[in-house]
Short mmCIF file of C-alpha atoms in Angstrom, two decimals:
data_model
loop_
_atom_site.label_atom_id
_atom_site.label_comp_id
_atom_site.label_asym_id
_atom_site.label_seq_id
_atom_site.Cartn_x
_atom_site.Cartn_y
_atom_site.Cartn_z
CA MET A 34 -18.80 -21.18 6.41
CA LEU A 35 -16.78 -18.04 5.91
CA ILE A 36 -19.03 -15.84 8.02
CA GLU A 37 -21.39 -16.98 10.72
CA VAL A 38 -22.99 -14.40 12.99
CA LYS A 39 -25.62 -15.13 15.57
CA ASP A 40 -27.94 -12.75 17.43
CA LEU A 41 -25.89 -9.65 16.71
CA VAL A 42 -27.04 -6.62 18.66
CA LYS A 43 -25.53 -3.19 18.40
CA SER A 44 -27.06 -0.54 20.59
CA TYR A 45 -26.17 3.06 21.21
CA LYS A 46 -27.08 5.10 24.24
CA VAL A 47 -28.22 8.59 23.40
CA GLY A 48 -28.99 10.25 26.70
CA ASP A 49 -31.44 7.92 28.46
CA MET A 50 -32.69 6.43 25.21
CA GLU A 51 -31.19 3.21 23.97
CA THR A 52 -31.41 2.70 20.23
CA HIS A 53 -30.69 -0.56 18.45
CA ALA A 54 -28.77 -0.14 15.20
CA LEU A 55 -28.83 -3.93 14.94
CA ASP A 56 -31.50 -5.92 16.66
CA GLY A 57 -30.69 -9.62 16.66
CA VAL A 58 -29.11 -10.39 13.30
CA SER A 59 -28.17 -13.97 12.42
CA LEU A 60 -26.58 -14.67 9.09
CA THR A 61 -24.20 -16.98 7.29
CA ILE A 62 -22.15 -16.29 4.19
CA ASP A 63 -20.30 -19.11 2.46
CA TYR A 64 -16.97 -19.01 0.63
CA GLY A 65 -17.28 -17.67 -2.90
CA GLU A 66 -20.54 -15.81 -2.44
CA PHE A 67 -21.27 -12.36 -3.84
CA VAL A 68 -23.66 -10.68 -1.43
CA ALA A 69 -25.33 -7.29 -1.58
CA ILE A 70 -26.64 -5.83 1.68
CA MET A 71 -29.41 -3.40 0.92
CA GLY A 72 -31.57 -1.04 2.92
CA ALA A 73 -32.51 2.57 3.41
CA SER A 74 -30.16 4.92 5.21
CA GLY A 75 -30.38 4.33 8.94
CA SER A 76 -31.54 0.75 8.44
CA GLY A 77 -28.40 -0.62 10.05
CA LYS A 78 -26.78 -1.98 6.88
CA SER A 79 -23.57 -0.02 7.33
CA THR A 80 -23.39 -1.00 11.01
CA LEU A 81 -23.74 -4.63 9.93
CA LEU A 82 -20.96 -4.27 7.36
CA ASN A 83 -18.70 -2.53 9.87
CA ILE A 84 -19.14 -5.34 12.36
CA LEU A 85 -18.65 -8.03 9.71
CA GLY A 86 -15.53 -6.12 8.65
CA CYS A 87 -14.19 -6.12 12.24
CA LEU A 88 -14.10 -2.33 12.22
CA ASP A 89 -16.72 -2.16 14.92
CA VAL A 90 -17.65 -4.53 17.72
CA PRO A 91 -21.20 -5.66 18.50
CA THR A 92 -22.83 -5.03 21.88
CA SER A 93 -23.69 -8.73 22.04
CA GLY A 94 -23.79 -11.75 19.78
CA SER A 95 -21.21 -14.10 18.33
CA TYR A 96 -19.19 -13.84 15.14
CA LEU A 97 -17.25 -16.68 13.58
CA LEU A 98 -15.03 -15.59 10.69
CA ASP A 99 -13.21 -18.24 8.68
CA GLY A 100 -13.47 -20.58 11.66
CA VAL A 101 -12.13 -18.04 14.15
CA GLN A 102 -14.19 -16.60 16.99
CA VAL A 103 -13.84 -12.87 16.44
CA SER A 104 -16.13 -11.57 19.19
CA GLY A 105 -14.14 -10.64 22.25
CA MET A 106 -10.85 -10.06 20.45
CA SER A 107 -8.60 -7.17 21.40
CA ARG A 108 -8.05 -4.19 19.11
CA SER A 109 -4.65 -5.50 18.02
CA GLU A 110 -6.03 -8.95 17.25
CA LEU A 111 -8.82 -7.40 15.20
CA ALA A 112 -6.23 -5.35 13.30
CA HIS A 113 -4.38 -8.55 12.40
CA ILE A 114 -7.62 -10.15 11.21
CA ARG A 115 -8.37 -7.10 9.04
CA ASN A 116 -4.87 -7.19 7.64
CA ARG A 117 -4.78 -10.87 6.71
CA LYS A 118 -8.36 -11.88 6.08
CA LEU A 119 -10.30 -8.81 5.00
CA GLY A 120 -10.06 -6.29 2.20
CA PHE A 121 -11.91 -2.98 2.23
CA VAL A 122 -13.25 -0.81 -0.54
CA PHE A 123 -14.83 2.48 0.54
CA GLN A 124 -17.21 4.92 -1.07
CA SER A 125 -14.65 7.72 -0.86
CA PHE A 126 -11.68 5.55 -1.99
CA ASN A 127 -9.54 6.63 1.00
CA LEU A 128 -6.24 6.65 -0.87
CA LEU A 129 -3.27 8.50 0.59
CA ALA A 130 -2.86 11.79 -1.29
CA ARG A 131 0.51 12.71 -2.82
CA THR A 132 1.38 9.02 -2.78
CA SER A 133 1.70 6.95 -5.94
CA ALA A 134 -0.82 4.26 -6.84
CA LEU A 135 1.94 1.70 -6.37
CA GLU A 136 2.74 2.83 -2.82
CA ASN A 137 -0.95 3.00 -1.95
CA VAL A 138 -1.34 -0.62 -3.00
CA GLU A 139 1.78 -1.65 -1.07
CA LEU A 140 0.55 -0.04 2.15
CA PRO A 141 -1.19 -3.07 3.78
CA THR A 142 1.99 -5.15 3.60
CA PHE A 143 3.77 -2.71 5.95
CA TYR A 144 1.44 -3.99 8.67
CA TYR A 145 1.98 -7.61 7.61
CA LYS A 146 4.92 -8.84 9.60
CA GLY A 147 6.86 -11.37 7.63
CA PHE A 148 5.63 -10.28 4.21
CA PRO A 149 8.66 -10.77 1.94
CA SER A 150 9.76 -7.22 1.13
CA GLY A 151 11.25 -8.32 -2.19
CA GLU A 152 7.83 -9.41 -3.40
CA ARG A 153 6.05 -6.24 -2.33
CA ARG A 154 6.67 -4.17 -5.47
CA ALA A 155 6.16 -7.05 -7.87
CA ARG A 156 2.84 -8.04 -6.31
CA ALA A 157 1.53 -4.46 -6.19
CA THR A 158 2.48 -3.95 -9.85
CA LYS A 159 0.78 -7.19 -10.83
CA LEU A 160 -2.40 -6.22 -8.98
CA LEU A 161 -2.48 -2.78 -10.60
CA GLU A 162 -2.13 -4.48 -13.98
CA ARG A 163 -4.92 -6.84 -12.96
CA VAL A 164 -7.32 -3.92 -12.34
CA GLY A 165 -6.28 -2.29 -15.62
CA LEU A 166 -3.94 0.42 -14.36
CA GLY A 167 -0.61 -1.04 -15.46
CA SER A 168 0.38 2.18 -17.21
CA ARG A 169 -0.47 4.45 -14.29
CA ILE A 170 1.30 2.90 -11.34
CA MET A 171 3.31 6.05 -10.58
CA ASN A 172 0.32 8.42 -10.73
CA THR A 173 -0.93 10.00 -7.53
CA PRO A 174 -4.66 9.85 -6.71
CA GLY A 175 -5.03 13.46 -7.84
CA GLN A 176 -3.95 12.45 -11.33
CA LEU A 177 -6.51 9.65 -11.55
CA SER A 178 -10.25 9.69 -12.25
CA GLY A 179 -12.73 8.46 -9.65
CA GLY A 180 -13.10 5.09 -11.33
CA GLN A 181 -9.33 4.68 -11.52
CA GLN A 182 -8.93 5.65 -7.86
CA GLN A 183 -11.46 2.99 -6.91
CA ARG A 184 -9.46 0.46 -8.94
CA VAL A 185 -6.35 1.38 -6.96
CA ALA A 186 -8.38 0.88 -3.77
CA ILE A 187 -9.48 -2.55 -4.99
CA ALA A 188 -5.89 -3.52 -5.79
CA ARG A 189 -4.89 -2.37 -2.28
CA ALA A 190 -7.69 -4.47 -0.76
CA LEU A 191 -6.36 -7.54 -2.61
CA MET A 192 -2.73 -6.99 -1.59
CA CYS A 193 -2.65 -9.45 1.32
CA SER A 194 -4.77 -12.03 -0.59
CA PRO A 195 -7.80 -11.92 1.73
CA PRO A 196 -10.59 -14.47 1.24
CA VAL A 197 -13.24 -11.75 1.50
CA LEU A 198 -13.70 -8.22 0.23
CA PHE A 199 -16.02 -5.73 1.95
CA ALA A 200 -17.30 -2.81 -0.08
CA ASP A 201 -19.30 0.06 1.41
CA GLU A 202 -21.20 1.82 -1.39
CA PRO A 203 -18.25 1.28 -3.76
CA THR A 204 -19.98 3.09 -6.62
CA GLY A 205 -21.51 5.87 -4.52
CA ASN A 206 -19.09 8.51 -5.82
CA LEU A 207 -18.85 7.25 -9.40
CA ASP A 208 -20.63 7.99 -12.66
CA THR A 209 -22.67 5.25 -14.35
CA LYS A 210 -19.94 4.06 -16.70
CA SER A 211 -17.29 3.79 -13.98
CA SER A 212 -19.83 2.07 -11.74
CA VAL A 213 -20.48 -0.58 -14.37
CA ASP A 214 -16.71 -1.08 -14.82
CA ILE A 215 -16.19 -1.50 -11.07
CA MET A 216 -19.06 -3.96 -10.80
CA LYS A 217 -17.68 -5.97 -13.73
CA LEU A 218 -14.34 -6.10 -11.94
CA PHE A 219 -16.07 -7.33 -8.77
CA THR A 220 -17.89 -9.99 -10.77
CA GLU A 221 -14.59 -11.20 -12.27
CA LEU A 222 -12.90 -11.26 -8.87
CA ASN A 223 -15.83 -13.22 -7.46
CA GLU A 224 -15.52 -15.74 -10.31
CA GLU A 225 -11.87 -16.13 -9.33
CA GLY A 226 -13.06 -17.24 -5.90
CA ILE A 227 -13.06 -14.13 -3.73
CA THR A 228 -16.09 -13.62 -1.53
CA ILE A 229 -17.58 -10.15 -1.87
CA VAL A 230 -19.89 -8.49 0.62
CA MET A 231 -21.15 -5.14 -0.57
CA VAL A 232 -23.46 -2.52 0.88
CA THR A 233 -25.52 -0.49 -1.55
CA HIS A 234 -28.87 1.22 -1.79
CA GLU A 235 -29.00 1.11 -5.59
CA ASN A 236 -30.97 -1.76 -7.13
CA ASP A 237 -28.94 -1.59 -10.36
CA ILE A 238 -25.76 -2.22 -8.41
CA ALA A 239 -27.22 -4.89 -6.12
CA ARG A 240 -28.27 -6.84 -9.22
CA TYR A 241 -24.65 -7.80 -9.88
CA ALA A 242 -24.58 -9.77 -6.64
CA LYS A 243 -25.80 -13.35 -6.57
CA ARG A 244 -27.58 -12.90 -3.27
CA GLN A 245 -29.39 -9.91 -1.82
CA ILE A 246 -29.92 -9.24 1.86
CA VAL A 247 -32.37 -6.55 2.88
CA VAL A 248 -32.00 -4.83 6.24
CA ARG A 249 -34.69 -2.72 7.84
CA ASP A 250 -34.81 -1.27 11.34
CA GLY A 251 -31.83 -3.31 12.43
CA LYS A 252 -33.27 -6.63 11.29
CA ILE A 253 -32.74 -8.72 8.20
CA ILE A 254 -36.12 -8.96 6.48
CA HIS A 255 -34.95 -10.84 3.40
CA GLY A 256 -32.15 -13.21 2.47
CA ALA A 257 -30.75 -14.03 5.92
CA ARG A 258 -30.17 -17.75 5.33
CA PHE A 259 -28.69 -18.99 8.56
CA GLU A 260 -26.98 -22.35 8.61
CA SER A 261 -24.99 -23.42 11.59
CA ALA A 262 -23.08 -26.61 12.10
CA ASP A 263 -24.09 -26.82 15.74
CA ASP A 264 -27.69 -25.85 15.12
CA PRO A 265 -29.17 -28.18 12.47
CA GLU A 266 -32.73 -26.99 13.06
CA ALA A 267 -31.84 -23.57 11.73
CA HIS A 268 -31.42 -24.89 8.19
CA THR A 269 -33.70 -23.15 5.78
CA MET P 113 42.80 38.95 44.64
CA ALA P 114 40.75 36.28 46.37
CA GLU P 115 37.80 38.65 46.45
CA ILE P 116 37.98 39.29 42.70
CA SER P 117 38.22 35.58 41.93
CA GLN P 118 35.21 34.93 44.17
CA THR P 119 33.16 37.63 42.44
CA ILE P 120 34.05 36.27 38.98
CA GLY P 121 33.08 32.80 40.16
CA SER P 122 29.69 33.88 41.48
CA VAL P 123 28.94 35.98 38.37
CA SER P 124 29.90 33.08 36.16
CA SER P 125 27.70 30.60 38.03
CA MET P 126 24.85 33.10 37.97
CA MET P 127 25.24 33.43 34.21
CA THR P 128 25.19 29.64 33.88
CA ILE P 129 21.95 29.36 35.86
CA LEU P 130 20.43 32.20 33.84
CA LEU P 131 21.37 30.68 30.47
CA THR P 132 20.22 27.22 31.53
CA THR P 133 16.86 28.66 32.55
CA VAL P 134 16.53 30.44 29.21
CA ALA P 135 17.42 27.24 27.38
CA ALA P 136 14.96 25.19 29.45
CA ILE P 137 12.16 27.67 28.81
CA SER P 138 12.83 27.71 25.07
CA LEU P 139 12.85 23.89 25.00
CA LEU P 140 9.54 23.85 26.84
CA VAL P 141 8.01 26.39 24.45
CA GLY P 142 9.43 24.51 21.46
CA GLY P 143 8.10 21.24 22.84
CA ILE P 144 4.63 22.68 23.32
CA GLY P 145 4.85 23.90 19.72
CA ILE P 146 5.66 20.37 18.57
CA MET P 147 2.81 18.94 20.62
CA ASN P 148 0.43 21.47 19.10
CA ILE P 149 1.55 20.71 15.54
CA MET P 150 1.25 16.98 16.17
CA LEU P 151 -2.27 17.38 17.59
CA VAL P 152 -3.27 19.35 14.48
CA SER P 153 -1.63 16.69 12.31
CA VAL P 154 -3.54 13.90 14.08
CA THR P 155 -6.83 15.76 13.59
CA GLU P 156 -6.13 16.56 9.95
CA ARG P 157 -5.17 13.00 9.20
CA THR P 158 -8.03 11.33 11.06
CA ARG P 159 -9.24 9.62 7.87
CA GLU P 160 -5.75 8.39 7.10
CA ILE P 161 -5.54 6.92 10.62
CA GLY P 162 -8.89 5.21 10.05
CA LEU P 163 -7.72 3.80 6.75
CA ARG P 164 -4.44 2.56 8.18
CA MET P 165 -6.34 0.84 10.99
CA ALA P 166 -8.78 -0.67 8.48
CA ILE P 167 -5.98 -2.26 6.48
CA GLY P 168 -4.29 -3.68 9.54
CA ALA P 169 -2.43 -1.07 11.58
CA THR P 170 -2.59 -1.90 15.29
CA PRO P 171 -2.89 0.87 17.91
CA ALA P 172 0.83 0.32 18.58
CA ASP P 173 1.65 0.86 14.88
CA ILE P 174 -0.22 4.19 14.89
CA LEU P 175 1.47 5.21 18.15
CA MET P 176 4.91 4.45 16.73
CA GLN P 177 4.18 6.27 13.47
CA PHE P 178 3.24 9.53 15.18
CA ILE P 179 6.08 9.35 17.71
CA ALA P 180 8.49 8.74 14.84
CA GLU P 181 7.13 11.78 13.02
CA SER P 182 7.46 13.88 16.17
CA ILE P 183 11.07 12.73 16.64
CA LEU P 184 11.81 13.55 13.00
CA LEU P 185 10.35 17.02 13.52
CA SER P 186 12.34 17.67 16.69
CA THR P 187 15.64 16.27 15.41
CA VAL P 188 15.40 18.41 12.26
CA GLY P 189 14.84 21.30 14.66
CA GLY P 190 17.82 20.10 16.70
CA LEU P 191 20.01 19.96 13.58
CA ILE P 192 19.05 23.50 12.59
CA GLY P 193 19.70 24.58 16.18
CA VAL P 194 23.18 23.04 16.17
CA ILE P 195 24.02 24.77 12.86
CA PHE P 196 22.79 28.12 14.18
CA GLY P 197 24.60 27.63 17.49
CA VAL P 198 27.95 26.77 15.92
CA THR P 199 27.87 29.54 13.29
CA GLY P 200 26.54 32.04 15.84
CA ALA P 201 29.37 31.21 18.27
CA GLU P 202 31.97 31.46 15.49
CA ILE P 203 30.66 34.85 14.36
CA VAL P 204 30.54 36.31 17.86
CA GLY P 205 33.97 34.82 18.58
CA ASN P 206 35.43 36.45 15.47
CA ILE P 207 33.96 39.84 16.24
CA GLN P 208 34.90 39.84 19.91
CA HIS P 209 38.16 37.92 19.43
CA TRP P 210 37.08 35.30 21.93
CA PRO P 211 38.47 31.83 21.73
CA ILE P 212 35.59 29.53 20.76
CA LEU P 213 35.49 26.00 22.14
CA ILE P 214 32.79 23.72 20.72
CA THR P 215 32.96 20.20 22.09
CA THR P 216 31.55 17.23 20.21
CA SER P 217 29.79 16.13 23.37
CA SER P 218 27.80 19.38 23.60
CA ILE P 219 26.59 18.87 20.00
CA VAL P 220 25.71 15.22 20.57
CA VAL P 221 23.98 15.92 23.89
CA SER P 222 21.88 18.78 22.52
CA PHE P 223 20.97 16.74 19.45
CA LEU P 224 19.91 13.75 21.53
CA PHE P 225 18.02 16.05 23.86
CA SER P 226 16.02 17.44 20.95
CA ALA P 227 15.08 13.87 19.99
CA LEU P 228 14.01 13.32 23.59
CA VAL P 229 11.84 16.45 23.40
CA GLY P 230 10.20 14.89 20.34
CA VAL P 231 9.41 11.67 22.21
CA PHE P 232 8.14 13.50 25.27
CA PHE P 233 5.88 16.01 23.56
CA GLY P 234 4.88 13.70 20.72
CA PHE P 235 3.67 10.96 23.03
CA TYR P 236 0.34 12.48 24.00
CA PRO P 237 -0.80 13.29 20.41
CA ALA P 238 0.37 9.84 19.28
CA LEU P 239 -1.51 8.18 22.13
CA ARG P 240 -4.66 10.08 21.16
CA ALA P 241 -4.26 8.90 17.55
CA SER P 242 -3.76 5.28 18.59
CA ARG P 243 -6.88 5.29 20.76
CA LEU P 244 -9.15 6.45 17.95
CA ASN P 245 -11.87 4.15 16.76
CA PRO P 246 -11.43 3.11 13.08
CA ILE P 247 -15.12 3.62 12.30
CA ASP P 248 -15.23 7.15 13.72
CA CYS P 249 -12.05 7.99 11.78
CA LEU P 250 -13.40 6.75 8.47
CA ARG P 251 -16.60 8.73 8.96
CA TYR P 252 -14.71 11.88 9.95
CA GLU P 253 -15.18 14.77 7.50
#
């Protein structure tokens, strides 16, 4: 299993009130899956993605990622996990302004100690060609359309060859045509073997995924599928 | 004769104390300026910090980045200061027909000191940046 989480709870204290953004989530995701996490705003789907993406830590519960126990890791250790094993695609692209597409894609390798610096440029160029931006590698984000910026972000996410890609509303800022293009790209990447976990609230977008998970009030109400090696009774 | 020499000596040491105080105050003010600029920079670039953390920057990486930027800022300031100081001394020396003595050590020391100011006043903003939570940064508008 690539991802195996058990009894995840994330609670926030607001004054005296304690609210549960996640209320006991157990879930497994296998290598090569294409998963869409759906739910209304405030359902906890983004919180779930953030925890799966090691950007946030759960209040309690265990998380096994690619065979490594992630819960309880320090901030530096989590940063290394994000660098090597996870790729992120955001709704608002989050590219560095006034920086070329090429340099944006190269960025993760500066935090990858031991990444051969000679290969950096070649790999970034190859990835930009892969996402269809081979002729625009020197353009800055301001000179690119939304769809093209998201392609740069996808190339950046792939830079350190992670096994899994997390996407938080990747088409939320895009028009319909660009959205379809991005989803086609995701589908191709998934066919090449990359696991994709995507949060969306649009049914049209979720349809591209092979598996849909629905979150409501901090609980998974559909598509959880929990299989654990040490817990055979949980097989569904 | 001894009295005159004593008076010159005490005036000269008083001038030294006075000038050192002025220099120290201007370094302090300059340093606070750098700290302020760095704090604004950290706030303005919150999303960038979040992104860098998301793609693998450790808190130490973020700390080093902002301290490096602060040192760059202060050493550029130091360089400009050295240029102004040397040309200013030459000009005054020419007008007043004073012999001007500029030692290499005074240039090196003041340049290094400006770098030190960068480290000192850049540390707090950099520490604040490194302690930020990636999720809060990425959500920051």
